[in-house]
XYZ file of C-alpha atoms in Angstrom:
763
model
C -45.786 74.942 34.195
C -43.922 73.944 31.346
C -45.688 71.186 29.402
C -43.179 68.984 27.119
C -42.871 70.577 23.251
C -45.058 67.428 21.440
C -45.715 66.556 18.168
C -47.428 64.420 16.300
C -47.039 61.952 12.356
C -48.661 59.591 10.766
C -45.358 56.866 11.651
C -43.770 58.109 15.039
C -44.394 60.454 18.294
C -42.058 62.253 18.501
C -41.254 63.551 22.361
C -38.932 66.314 23.898
C -37.766 66.462 27.537
C -36.689 70.378 28.204
C -34.752 69.464 32.016
C -35.933 72.494 34.069
C -35.065 73.713 37.684
C -34.436 71.968 39.726
C -37.573 70.479 42.113
C -37.031 67.886 44.338
C -39.253 65.616 44.433
C -40.393 61.767 46.697
C -39.638 59.177 43.502
C -37.407 59.991 40.515
C -37.727 56.190 39.394
C -41.154 55.747 39.780
C -41.929 59.125 37.785
C -40.370 57.377 34.962
C -41.444 53.906 35.632
C -45.148 55.388 35.304
C -44.088 57.146 32.154
C -42.471 54.126 30.458
C -46.123 52.121 31.353
C -48.565 54.768 30.188
C -45.589 54.362 26.735
C -47.393 51.871 24.085
C -46.238 52.887 20.304
C -42.908 54.560 18.822
C -41.664 57.947 20.792
C -38.388 59.513 20.448
C -36.931 60.792 23.519
C -34.471 63.406 23.401
C -31.630 63.424 26.577
C -30.743 66.546 28.463
C -26.872 68.658 27.181
C -25.748 67.852 30.293
C -26.351 64.587 29.715
C -24.501 64.003 25.908
C -26.306 64.693 22.604
C -28.465 60.808 21.801
C -31.688 59.885 20.443
C -33.627 56.672 22.023
C -36.486 54.238 20.280
C -39.625 52.612 21.668
C -42.556 51.972 22.639
C -44.804 54.566 22.962
C -49.065 55.004 22.436
C -49.840 58.593 22.116
C -53.171 57.960 23.167
C -52.539 58.630 26.879
C -48.863 60.204 26.673
C -48.726 62.238 29.977
C -47.940 65.154 30.577
C -44.622 66.264 31.837
C -45.129 69.856 34.143
C -41.162 71.804 33.672
C -39.924 71.629 36.995
C -39.663 67.659 36.974
C -35.283 66.753 37.067
C -34.250 66.155 34.477
C -33.512 62.815 35.751
C -37.142 61.110 35.278
C -35.893 62.108 31.530
C -32.490 60.017 31.948
C -34.534 56.940 34.135
C -37.105 57.305 30.739
C -34.551 56.493 28.519
C -32.985 53.169 30.883
C -36.188 51.534 30.775
C -36.090 52.732 27.533
C -33.209 50.697 26.302
C -34.415 47.440 25.978
C -32.859 46.468 28.882
C -33.898 44.120 31.917
C -35.957 45.189 35.110
C -37.445 47.506 32.767
C -40.812 48.261 33.765
C -42.866 45.782 31.980
C -47.553 44.933 31.869
C -47.729 42.303 29.277
C -44.299 39.477 28.566
C -45.220 40.956 25.179
C -43.359 44.490 25.652
C -40.313 42.457 26.777
C -39.479 40.235 23.744
C -39.933 43.080 21.728
C -37.500 45.033 23.221
C -35.158 40.977 24.018
C -35.732 38.012 23.323
C -36.296 34.705 26.132
C -37.249 36.462 28.250
C -40.874 37.787 29.723
C -43.035 39.923 32.145
C -43.108 39.329 35.936
C -43.130 41.423 38.898
C -44.046 43.951 36.461
C -40.675 44.550 35.330
C -38.251 41.973 32.328
C -36.278 39.319 33.129
C -34.910 36.050 31.813
C -36.538 33.024 31.263
C -36.089 30.019 32.837
C -32.567 28.169 31.720
C -30.982 31.469 30.125
C -28.804 34.132 31.937
C -28.592 37.653 31.204
C -25.349 39.510 29.168
C -23.972 43.086 29.392
C -27.325 43.542 30.854
C -29.642 43.892 27.212
C -29.496 40.616 26.166
C -30.732 36.443 27.526
C -28.540 33.627 26.949
C -28.956 29.912 26.707
C -27.692 29.037 29.673
C -25.029 25.891 29.167
C -26.406 22.717 28.089
C -29.586 24.993 26.885
C -30.881 25.092 22.830
C -28.990 27.155 20.625
C -28.768 27.847 16.910
C -24.989 30.219 17.642
C -22.439 30.737 19.708
C -23.371 34.006 20.396
C -26.656 32.141 21.839
C -24.636 30.829 24.936
C -24.117 33.058 27.600
C -21.185 30.910 29.473
C -17.755 33.233 27.359
C -16.052 29.794 27.545
C -18.964 27.279 25.926
C -19.877 27.271 22.251
C -22.984 25.483 20.269
C -22.268 22.160 18.664
C -25.510 20.409 17.583
C -27.864 22.926 19.415
C -26.876 22.670 22.364
C -24.394 24.611 24.836
C -21.497 23.232 25.734
C -17.903 23.391 27.507
C -15.251 23.048 24.857
C -12.650 21.493 25.472
C -10.647 21.984 28.304
C -13.554 22.813 30.613
C -16.059 21.383 32.652
C -19.962 21.847 33.120
C -20.184 23.273 37.112
C -23.771 24.745 37.660
C -24.930 26.195 34.492
C -21.716 27.516 34.001
C -18.135 26.150 32.609
C -14.668 25.960 35.122
C -11.385 25.076 33.017
C -9.806 20.924 33.835
C -6.349 22.404 32.869
C -3.850 24.786 33.469
C -3.485 28.331 31.863
C -6.699 28.569 30.790
C -8.699 31.438 31.489
C -10.885 32.114 34.693
C -11.927 35.354 36.427
C -11.907 34.006 40.457
C -10.490 31.569 42.152
C -13.622 29.193 42.279
C -13.402 28.791 38.818
C -9.862 26.319 39.299
C -11.225 24.616 41.431
C -10.835 21.910 38.920
C -7.454 21.407 39.053
C -5.679 21.011 42.717
C -3.792 23.179 44.557
C -4.838 25.866 41.646
C -5.867 29.066 41.889
C -6.907 32.409 39.448
C -3.992 34.334 38.681
C -3.602 37.844 35.765
C -6.267 35.581 34.178
C -5.144 31.974 34.022
C -5.289 28.957 36.299
C -2.120 28.797 37.620
C -0.610 26.665 41.030
C -0.658 28.326 43.838
C 2.561 29.138 46.319
C 4.133 26.273 47.196
C 3.410 24.508 43.963
C 4.355 23.212 40.297
C 2.158 22.535 37.441
C 3.577 18.515 36.403
C 1.829 18.758 33.586
C -1.702 21.049 32.492
C -3.697 19.146 35.133
C -2.436 18.922 38.243
C -0.277 20.933 40.829
C 2.419 18.693 42.971
C 3.900 19.723 46.322
C 6.931 22.438 45.058
C 10.618 22.423 46.940
C 10.385 23.984 49.748
C 6.421 23.108 50.638
C 5.654 21.743 53.487
C 5.393 17.702 53.614
C 4.924 14.887 56.496
C 6.307 11.371 54.544
C 8.019 11.497 51.556
C 5.261 10.773 49.651
C 4.189 14.603 49.448
C 7.055 15.627 47.849
C 6.751 15.218 44.203
C 10.317 16.341 42.995
C 12.612 13.378 41.311
C 15.150 13.161 44.302
C 13.421 14.930 46.469
C 12.520 14.049 51.009
C 10.793 15.297 53.725
C 13.075 16.361 56.072
C 11.459 18.502 59.067
C 8.131 18.573 57.408
C 9.314 20.446 54.421
C 11.018 19.373 50.692
C 14.463 19.253 50.048
C 16.836 17.865 47.432
C 18.162 14.537 49.205
C 22.334 14.478 49.384
C 24.346 14.993 46.921
C 21.347 16.911 44.456
C 20.426 20.561 45.131
C 17.730 23.076 44.291
C 17.232 23.924 40.599
C 14.374 25.977 40.707
C 11.362 25.272 42.858
C 10.762 22.466 40.972
C 14.014 20.504 40.144
C 17.003 18.392 42.380
C 19.879 18.447 40.297
C 22.707 16.318 40.678
C 25.585 17.987 42.115
C 28.899 14.967 41.204
C 29.510 12.745 38.293
C 28.548 9.397 38.504
C 24.810 10.079 40.476
C 21.599 8.497 38.994
C 19.952 10.379 36.558
C 16.513 10.544 34.271
C 17.112 12.798 31.832
C 19.912 15.742 31.145
C 18.387 17.892 32.475
C 19.279 16.455 36.159
C 23.248 16.555 35.294
C 22.226 20.363 35.028
C 24.709 21.588 37.400
C 27.717 19.366 35.734
C 29.906 20.947 33.142
C 29.847 19.216 29.748
C 27.640 16.287 31.492
C 24.563 13.846 30.592
C 22.380 11.487 31.606
C 23.689 8.248 30.523
C 22.698 5.208 31.483
C 20.877 6.386 33.972
C 24.268 8.374 36.427
C 25.661 11.552 35.286
C 28.210 10.748 33.270
C 30.750 12.773 30.559
C 29.270 13.180 26.707
C 31.302 11.919 24.512
C 34.810 13.418 23.352
C 34.994 14.802 27.529
C 36.760 13.837 30.172
C 36.548 14.005 33.515
C 38.527 16.389 35.424
C 37.646 15.931 38.874
C 34.128 15.380 40.246
C 31.383 18.476 38.977
C 33.718 19.361 36.116
C 34.363 16.924 32.309
C 36.723 19.282 29.999
C 36.205 18.931 25.577
C 39.032 16.107 24.623
C 40.294 17.498 20.956
C 38.643 18.254 18.259
C 34.779 18.651 20.575
C 32.838 22.205 20.955
C 34.666 23.874 23.403
C 33.856 28.927 24.218
C 37.559 28.844 26.296
C 41.227 28.911 25.643
C 41.909 27.169 28.269
C 38.693 24.275 28.983
C 40.571 21.992 26.625
C 42.038 18.876 28.624
C 44.233 16.946 26.415
C 48.207 18.545 27.082
C 48.868 21.523 24.985
C 45.158 21.734 23.560
C 43.652 25.025 23.373
C 40.689 26.240 22.582
C 40.046 27.865 18.067
C 36.786 28.972 15.992
C 35.196 26.854 18.884
C 36.604 23.359 18.785
C 40.026 21.548 20.428
C 43.295 21.763 18.755
C 45.950 21.027 19.111
C 48.723 24.360 19.939
C 50.891 25.210 16.699
C 53.844 23.169 15.670
C 51.727 20.288 17.492
C 50.011 16.432 16.017
C 47.003 15.599 16.960
C 48.366 11.561 17.947
C 44.621 10.879 19.434
C 41.812 12.767 20.347
C 42.823 13.175 23.774
C 47.213 13.634 22.558
C 49.086 16.937 21.133
C 52.399 15.957 19.844
C 55.543 17.393 19.788
C 57.472 14.597 17.830
C 55.767 13.385 14.001
C 56.483 10.787 11.930
C 59.889 11.555 9.104
C 60.903 14.030 11.738
C 65.228 13.727 12.568
C 66.168 11.671 15.268
C 68.920 10.705 16.686
C 68.318 7.475 18.802
C 65.282 5.710 19.143
C 63.363 7.431 22.076
C 63.480 10.798 19.950
C 60.683 9.071 18.853
C 59.081 7.935 22.336
C 55.565 9.809 21.310
C 54.629 8.442 18.554
C 52.836 4.440 19.225
C 55.458 1.800 17.134
C 57.613 3.703 16.280
C 60.917 4.126 16.336
C 64.882 6.182 14.924
C 65.752 4.239 11.108
C 69.653 3.843 10.566
C 69.152 6.957 7.740
C 68.079 9.054 11.139
C 63.560 10.209 10.906
C 61.211 8.322 12.679
C 59.828 5.306 11.157
C 56.506 2.430 11.473
C 58.174 -0.773 13.826
C 58.175 -3.966 11.316
C 54.081 -5.089 10.923
C 52.484 -1.123 11.083
C 52.481 0.869 9.045
C 51.988 4.953 8.432
C 48.332 6.054 8.754
C 49.152 9.431 9.270
C 51.557 12.797 10.808
C 51.935 10.593 13.702
C 50.036 7.375 13.899
C 51.338 4.473 13.085
C 48.846 1.444 12.739
C 49.028 -2.424 13.026
C 48.814 -4.971 9.885
C 48.648 -8.427 10.173
C 50.961 -9.604 12.972
C 51.281 -6.179 14.936
C 49.970 -6.179 18.374
C 46.122 -4.916 18.076
C 43.465 -4.085 21.330
C 40.589 -4.047 18.770
C 39.641 -3.986 15.124
C 38.646 -0.436 13.943
C 43.103 -0.715 15.290
C 43.470 -3.315 11.731
C 44.621 -1.158 8.881
C 44.417 -4.651 6.627
C 41.149 -5.211 4.570
C 39.431 -7.947 6.219
C 41.446 -8.295 9.297
C 40.595 -8.416 12.344
C 41.915 -8.488 15.763
C 42.809 -11.751 17.810
C 44.391 -13.119 20.794
C 45.849 -9.010 20.594
C 47.306 -9.620 16.717
C 45.967 -9.244 13.181
C 44.860 -11.091 11.545
C 43.107 -12.055 8.310
C 39.302 -13.384 9.101
C 37.708 -16.471 9.326
C 36.567 -16.362 5.495
C 40.136 -14.782 4.433
C 43.972 -16.247 4.256
C 47.165 -14.282 4.338
C 48.821 -12.942 1.447
C 51.636 -10.388 2.346
C 52.038 -8.725 5.343
C 48.976 -6.299 4.079
C 46.921 -8.508 2.831
C 44.026 -10.823 2.752
C 42.405 -12.853 0.047
C 38.718 -14.754 0.124
C 38.937 -18.425 0.773
C 35.533 -19.071 -0.020
C 33.254 -18.374 -3.789
C 31.165 -14.988 -3.700
C 33.723 -12.627 -1.380
C 34.359 -9.290 -2.646
C 38.118 -8.601 -4.569
C 38.790 -6.323 -7.356
C 41.241 -8.602 -9.341
C 41.377 -12.737 -10.354
C 44.705 -13.232 -8.081
C 42.748 -11.333 -4.930
C 40.635 -15.212 -5.980
C 43.658 -17.799 -6.624
C 43.408 -19.393 -3.055
C 39.918 -21.526 -4.824
C 40.924 -22.865 -7.855
C 39.295 -22.817 -11.303
C 38.557 -19.142 -10.053
C 37.917 -15.565 -10.952
C 37.273 -11.923 -9.898
C 33.882 -11.166 -12.403
C 31.494 -8.189 -10.899
C 33.680 -7.402 -7.902
C 33.496 -11.129 -7.353
C 35.208 -14.511 -6.757
C 33.261 -16.754 -9.284
C 33.979 -20.173 -10.681
C 35.534 -19.450 -14.355
C 33.731 -19.984 -17.914
C 34.332 -24.399 -17.778
C 33.669 -24.560 -14.297
C 30.980 -24.502 -11.918
C 30.651 -23.924 -7.939
C 30.565 -27.502 -5.832
C 30.692 -25.652 -2.369
C 32.336 -22.505 -0.955
C 35.038 -23.212 -1.553
C 35.495 -25.000 -5.030
C 35.089 -25.164 -9.413
C 34.775 -28.055 -10.956
C 35.060 -28.731 -14.324
C 32.885 -28.626 -17.010
C 31.967 -31.576 -19.654
C 35.523 -30.366 -21.699
C 37.020 -28.939 -19.383
C 41.005 -29.859 -17.467
C 40.362 -32.351 -15.196
C 42.950 -35.730 -13.780
C 40.792 -37.847 -11.594
C 36.834 -39.050 -12.057
C 35.705 -36.614 -8.994
C 36.732 -33.873 -10.189
C 33.604 -33.348 -12.719
C 30.968 -31.212 -11.803
C 27.659 -33.374 -14.446
C 26.423 -36.356 -13.446
C 27.175 -39.278 -15.877
C 30.765 -38.229 -16.308
C 34.185 -39.242 -15.353
C 37.930 -37.704 -16.145
C 38.844 -39.584 -19.297
C 42.643 -38.768 -20.919
C 42.567 -35.717 -18.161
C 39.467 -34.039 -20.002
C 35.726 -34.556 -18.043
C 33.619 -36.640 -20.468
C 29.943 -38.211 -20.594
C 29.606 -42.296 -19.229
C 29.876 -44.555 -22.358
C 26.317 -45.282 -23.291
C 25.614 -41.003 -22.792
C 26.252 -38.366 -25.062
C 26.559 -34.203 -24.515
C 23.476 -32.232 -24.109
C 25.385 -29.014 -22.862
C 28.351 -28.621 -21.074
C 26.661 -29.098 -17.740
C 24.389 -32.190 -19.304
C 24.674 -35.982 -20.150
C 22.042 -37.552 -22.180
C 21.865 -40.994 -21.983
C 20.845 -43.695 -25.698
C 20.375 -46.258 -24.061
C 16.410 -48.328 -24.545
C 15.089 -50.425 -21.307
C 15.027 -53.233 -24.128
C 17.398 -55.747 -23.683
C 19.105 -57.536 -26.264
C 21.678 -59.821 -26.956
C 22.696 -59.079 -31.006
C 21.460 -55.401 -32.773
C 18.750 -57.519 -34.375
C 17.198 -57.174 -31.154
C 17.442 -53.282 -31.237
C 14.083 -53.170 -33.638
C 13.898 -49.869 -32.172
C 15.380 -47.385 -35.318
C 18.697 -46.012 -35.280
C 19.354 -48.367 -32.363
C 22.126 -51.371 -31.544
C 23.297 -53.595 -29.326
C 25.376 -52.049 -26.972
C 28.465 -54.496 -24.822
C 26.303 -54.473 -22.061
C 23.368 -56.726 -23.423
C 20.507 -53.075 -24.484
C 19.859 -51.956 -26.628
C 21.452 -48.291 -27.380
C 20.948 -45.047 -29.720
C 23.136 -45.109 -33.068
C 25.765 -42.300 -33.036
C 24.251 -38.337 -32.959
C 20.754 -40.256 -31.482
C 19.296 -40.309 -27.844
C 17.331 -42.508 -26.388
C 13.697 -40.009 -25.967
C 11.181 -42.255 -24.003
C 13.117 -45.052 -23.792
C 10.808 -46.321 -26.644
C 12.723 -44.331 -29.211
C 15.865 -42.010 -30.276
C 15.490 -38.605 -31.771
C 19.201 -37.000 -34.264
C 20.947 -34.835 -31.354
C 20.547 -31.420 -32.334
C 24.294 -29.580 -33.862
C 24.842 -33.423 -36.035
C 25.316 -33.102 -38.918
C 23.070 -33.610 -41.672
C 22.582 -34.005 -45.650
C 18.712 -34.226 -45.431
C 15.737 -32.386 -43.262
C 14.935 -36.469 -42.786
C 17.851 -36.961 -41.027
C 16.689 -34.510 -38.421
C 14.406 -36.262 -36.281
C 14.008 -33.394 -33.337
C 10.712 -31.865 -33.384
C 10.396 -28.256 -34.473
C 14.003 -28.966 -36.604
C 15.432 -29.442 -39.352
C 18.811 -29.614 -41.574
C 20.369 -26.191 -41.586
C 23.960 -25.138 -43.104
C 24.502 -29.124 -42.176
C 23.471 -29.626 -39.703
C 20.371 -30.246 -36.797
C 18.960 -27.030 -36.179
C 16.229 -25.638 -34.354
C 14.239 -24.261 -36.875
C 13.252 -20.010 -37.099
C 10.650 -19.103 -33.825
C 12.573 -22.459 -31.873
C 15.850 -23.110 -29.298
C 17.148 -25.617 -27.963
C 16.023 -26.870 -24.539
C 16.997 -28.939 -21.908
C 16.494 -32.071 -23.976
C 17.518 -32.519 -27.214
C 14.934 -30.475 -28.013
C 13.331 -27.390 -29.431
C 11.398 -24.974 -27.624
C 9.571 -21.917 -28.489
C 11.758 -18.126 -28.183
C 11.065 -16.874 -25.282
C 12.139 -13.159 -24.036
C 15.280 -12.190 -23.924
C 16.898 -15.570 -25.852
C 19.704 -15.169 -28.935
C 18.035 -14.509 -32.478
C 19.190 -13.023 -35.263
C 16.686 -11.865 -37.197
C 12.617 -10.456 -36.285
C 12.092 -14.350 -37.785
C 13.912 -16.206 -34.983
C 11.574 -14.552 -32.286
C 8.181 -14.734 -34.644
C 6.588 -17.012 -32.068
C 6.370 -14.687 -29.054
C 3.796 -12.417 -29.900
C 4.512 -8.613 -30.231
C 8.400 -9.464 -29.807
C 11.552 -8.564 -32.640
C 14.580 -9.136 -32.357
C 16.045 -5.865 -30.594
C 20.455 -6.253 -29.969
C 20.295 -9.729 -30.983
C 18.210 -10.490 -27.997
C 13.916 -11.645 -28.444
C 12.233 -8.785 -27.071
C 8.853 -6.697 -26.855
C 7.819 -4.266 -29.528
C 7.448 -0.195 -28.160
C 4.044 0.151 -26.996
C 3.904 -3.577 -25.132
C 4.851 -4.533 -22.559
C 5.474 -8.843 -21.146
C 2.435 -10.621 -20.366
C 4.263 -13.464 -19.946
C 8.752 -14.353 -20.469
C 6.750 -15.772 -24.285
C 3.924 -13.498 -24.884
C 4.379 -9.634 -24.950
C 0.429 -7.702 -24.967
C -0.189 -4.140 -26.364
C -1.264 -1.092 -23.454
C -3.842 0.418 -22.653
C -4.384 3.188 -24.880
C -1.931 1.877 -27.635
C -3.422 0.962 -30.868
C -5.288 -2.664 -31.437
C -6.491 -3.944 -34.591
C -9.061 -6.221 -33.108
C -9.451 -7.225 -29.103
C -6.925 -10.538 -29.886
C -4.340 -7.655 -29.747
C -4.969 -6.703 -26.185
C -4.194 -9.335 -24.126
C -4.918 -7.469 -20.562
C -7.988 -8.676 -18.660
C -10.988 -6.929 -19.336
C -9.735 -4.954 -21.922
C -11.258 -5.183 -25.202
C -9.897 -2.997 -28.972
C -11.769 -0.424 -28.752
C -11.558 2.989 -31.558
C -8.439 0.874 -32.153
C -7.301 1.796 -29.329
C -6.617 -0.784 -26.241
C -9.182 -0.128 -24.306
C -11.242 -1.536 -20.545
C -14.435 -2.893 -21.064
C -17.731 -1.210 -19.844
C -17.144 -0.202 -15.799
C -13.392 -1.478 -15.859
C -10.868 1.487 -15.292
C -7.791 1.109 -15.780
C -5.010 2.165 -12.925
C -2.059 1.694 -14.794
C -1.505 1.464 -18.581
C -1.464 -2.288 -18.451
C -3.848 -2.898 -15.217
C -7.766 -2.822 -15.762
C -9.709 -2.586 -12.092
C -13.643 -3.192 -11.343
C -15.696 -0.174 -11.282
C -18.258 -1.224 -8.411
C -16.802 -0.312 -5.087
C -17.949 0.179 -1.767
C -16.594 2.768 0.522
C -15.721 2.998 3.563
C -13.883 6.217 6.026
C -11.405 5.718 8.362
C -10.617 7.596 11.216
C -8.252 9.776 9.945
C -8.252 11.233 6.779
C -11.925 10.314 5.193
C -11.030 8.541 1.786
C -12.372 6.170 0.349
C -10.996 3.293 -1.212
C -12.948 1.865 -4.036
C -13.335 -2.927 -3.836
C -11.253 -3.573 -6.909
C -10.890 -6.693 -9.091
C -7.419 -8.362 -9.332
C -7.116 -7.933 -5.509
C -7.171 -3.956 -5.642
C -8.740 -1.300 -5.058
C -7.635 2.302 -5.729
C -8.333 5.386 -3.391
C -10.872 7.995 -4.360
C -9.190 11.263 -4.683
C -9.654 15.144 -5.071
C -5.321 15.658 -6.145
C -2.924 14.102 -6.019
C -1.669 14.313 -2.437
C -4.682 12.681 -2.053
C -2.491 9.660 -3.964
C 0.494 8.934 -1.382
C 3.364 9.652 -3.067
C 2.667 12.912 -6.595
C 6.778 10.494 -8.151
C 4.248 7.217 -7.922
C 0.925 7.840 -8.611
C -1.718 10.556 -9.650
C -5.452 11.156 -9.079
C -7.679 10.184 -12.311
C -10.787 11.037 -12.468
C -11.637 11.041 -8.981
C -9.695 7.822 -8.918
C -6.440 7.097 -7.633
C -3.958 5.393 -10.600
C -0.444 4.743 -11.368
C 1.553 7.141 -13.235
C 3.421 6.068 -16.250
C 5.757 3.778 -16.284
C 4.432 2.761 -12.979
C 2.737 -0.583 -11.694
C 0.439 -1.351 -9.366
C 1.591 -3.915 -6.940
C -0.969 -3.865 -3.910
C -4.138 -1.927 -3.559
C -1.917 1.029 -1.717
C 1.580 1.151 -3.787
C 2.706 1.447 -7.040
C 6.846 1.345 -8.150
C 8.513 2.124 -11.663
C 9.161 -0.090 -14.314
C 11.911 0.747 -15.753
C 12.567 3.702 -17.454
C 10.277 4.672 -14.083
C 11.279 7.651 -11.345
C 13.395 6.030 -7.947
C 15.321 7.338 -4.948
C 16.687 3.349 -3.999
C 16.925 -0.133 -5.686
C 13.935 -1.722 -3.644
C 11.513 0.777 -5.046
C 12.442 -0.671 -8.863
C 9.759 -3.622 -9.403
C 11.014 -5.341 -12.444
C 13.455 -7.974 -11.135
C 17.080 -7.676 -12.068
C 16.943 -3.516 -12.474
C 18.670 -1.465 -9.951
C 18.157 2.834 -9.759
C 21.024 4.698 -10.977
C 21.064 7.730 -11.578
C 17.155 8.094 -10.485
C 15.593 5.920 -13.114
C 15.206 2.059 -12.441
C 17.696 0.385 -15.255
C 18.446 -3.619 -15.963
C 21.342 -4.603 -13.535
C 24.961 -4.992 -14.509
C 25.046 -8.388 -17.054
C 21.210 -8.020 -17.905
C 19.542 -5.849 -20.236
C 16.292 -4.629 -20.850
C 13.350 -6.463 -23.493
C 10.583 -5.700 -22.265
C 9.227 -2.100 -20.446
C 8.695 -5.091 -16.737
C 11.602 -7.999 -17.798
C 15.646 -7.851 -17.613
C 17.428 -10.604 -18.941
C 20.746 -12.566 -18.355
C 22.812 -10.389 -21.428
């Protein structure tokens, strides 16, 4: 008998078991269990060579270590190692022995077992079952479960059944057929849930009976265009089986719901629920569609038109032939030599000319080497055949559209004002009209009366009274003039000189600068007009010598004419009103009544670093120089450190808008963006970077708030749009009136000029 070699140290007891000659024992496992039950403190056991070099650390008590005999079978050592390897079912006396090695275990019937709501994993771990407490996903026993809010839960596409996560969709992982029980008619194959034989996947959660499967009624056959014949699901008449899950049409005209139903018919697709030939293809027979000219092809002889071939995967006419239409190749072409008309028969509407060449008939024009198209009066079947601009096919003849008139065999001219034109002659159907900005419009001195007439203004030629368009005017000596007791204010206005005073002589007219008219009521003298029916004021532009002669407010005698003072312009009612942006000027003084405006290109316009607050005022942009808060006209702004800035608790969202900083936050369900409740109806998005604020061309993120870029203005809580000079790619992005997008920048339209970054006026 040989004892095991034992050495003692302060930290552990090392026991080395050396297998001796094999000896039959009644219970090797019991022997090992006995040894294990006596071990409590750390011991290192070295396995015999035939088990490989391995050292296992276990708990052992050196005070009660048994003596092992040398003739004990080496398998005792193996079982001892097995129990010491921190595994479930290892022998124990108390639960603390189990928990030292395996969490969530306890001692029952002298062996370590997993506690309730925990399952064994890999023989040496107890993990929570689904719906049990967990701290990480590794704690969950089911491989298809994850730890959410400290509970083991099945992941998406799985459902818990009897503490196990089962897939609810096809193609999910499985280990046995029962794992796929949530999907009817599914089984486990190669580790995935699939439909059983004779069934196919309709979608991720449904297996339906395939073609060839047994059935009792037509409802059992779910494949489209299939029915139950002789207790087997088969394709309906006019359909054939394309796969286990598809019946396809055999002929053109068969009912379909998608293109796949027409797969067997060459060059066919599903159109209006019928298998039909694709665009630019023609039906050859019930089973075939062939490509026409310019359609894609693959075979040399596949193309339908005679004398056509497939070249570079496109149907084209053979050499020396010409395409007359997408279904016809002809040998003859216009200007080719001929003897009689029959030689040109391949070209529709062509004849043989006296010069011996194929030419188009009268009322037809050449539109291609083999095509004659109808002009006005020519035969047609559709509008697109008529080549004359503004013509249409009416009663099988090309005629001018309703809004146009025929001017020649190939010319339709507009009848109404506003119609498109290229030259003045295009508008000669409308008297006193010309072509301006590519549209028929009234000439200078005339005004639009309706869609068909331009009537003369004051001073324009006329032949009868009704032609004169201005109220209180008549045709006198072939010229439109204001009625008696009226004087012209402009070409389009006649102002009254009459007062509400009856008279019989001049003495009865006590109002200054009045006399008694032949109609027996007081009227203003020459060069005066009635103002409020109680006074007479000098007509602007009337002759004068001194300022006293010019009685209109804000007017003086300038160059012997009553004119508005600098900073004022002539109004509609013989008054002088303050100039506004866009009014004509000669010097900066003419714009003096407009804050921060100067004369630029003979127009009153805003200075640099200002914008049009109103048509009659320019104010400083935010962050531009100022001397007092009066310079800063933007709401909630003031002059601080010689710069126009937003007041406290307000922030700049553009260089023209201050918005209140106080805000409420809420989050959308899709993207967690915080909105700020701002002034003037604006709300700012909270942001971290520019992408949070939408299109980077127009907005950016500044101090965690979405703000508009330079040359932009906020039009609502979500949108910044460019003003003049701002970037754009389409007209409707330019928010300034009378602007459009040119060369990717917002610019004034033709006929308009810029007087501020946010205003264009007529030039």
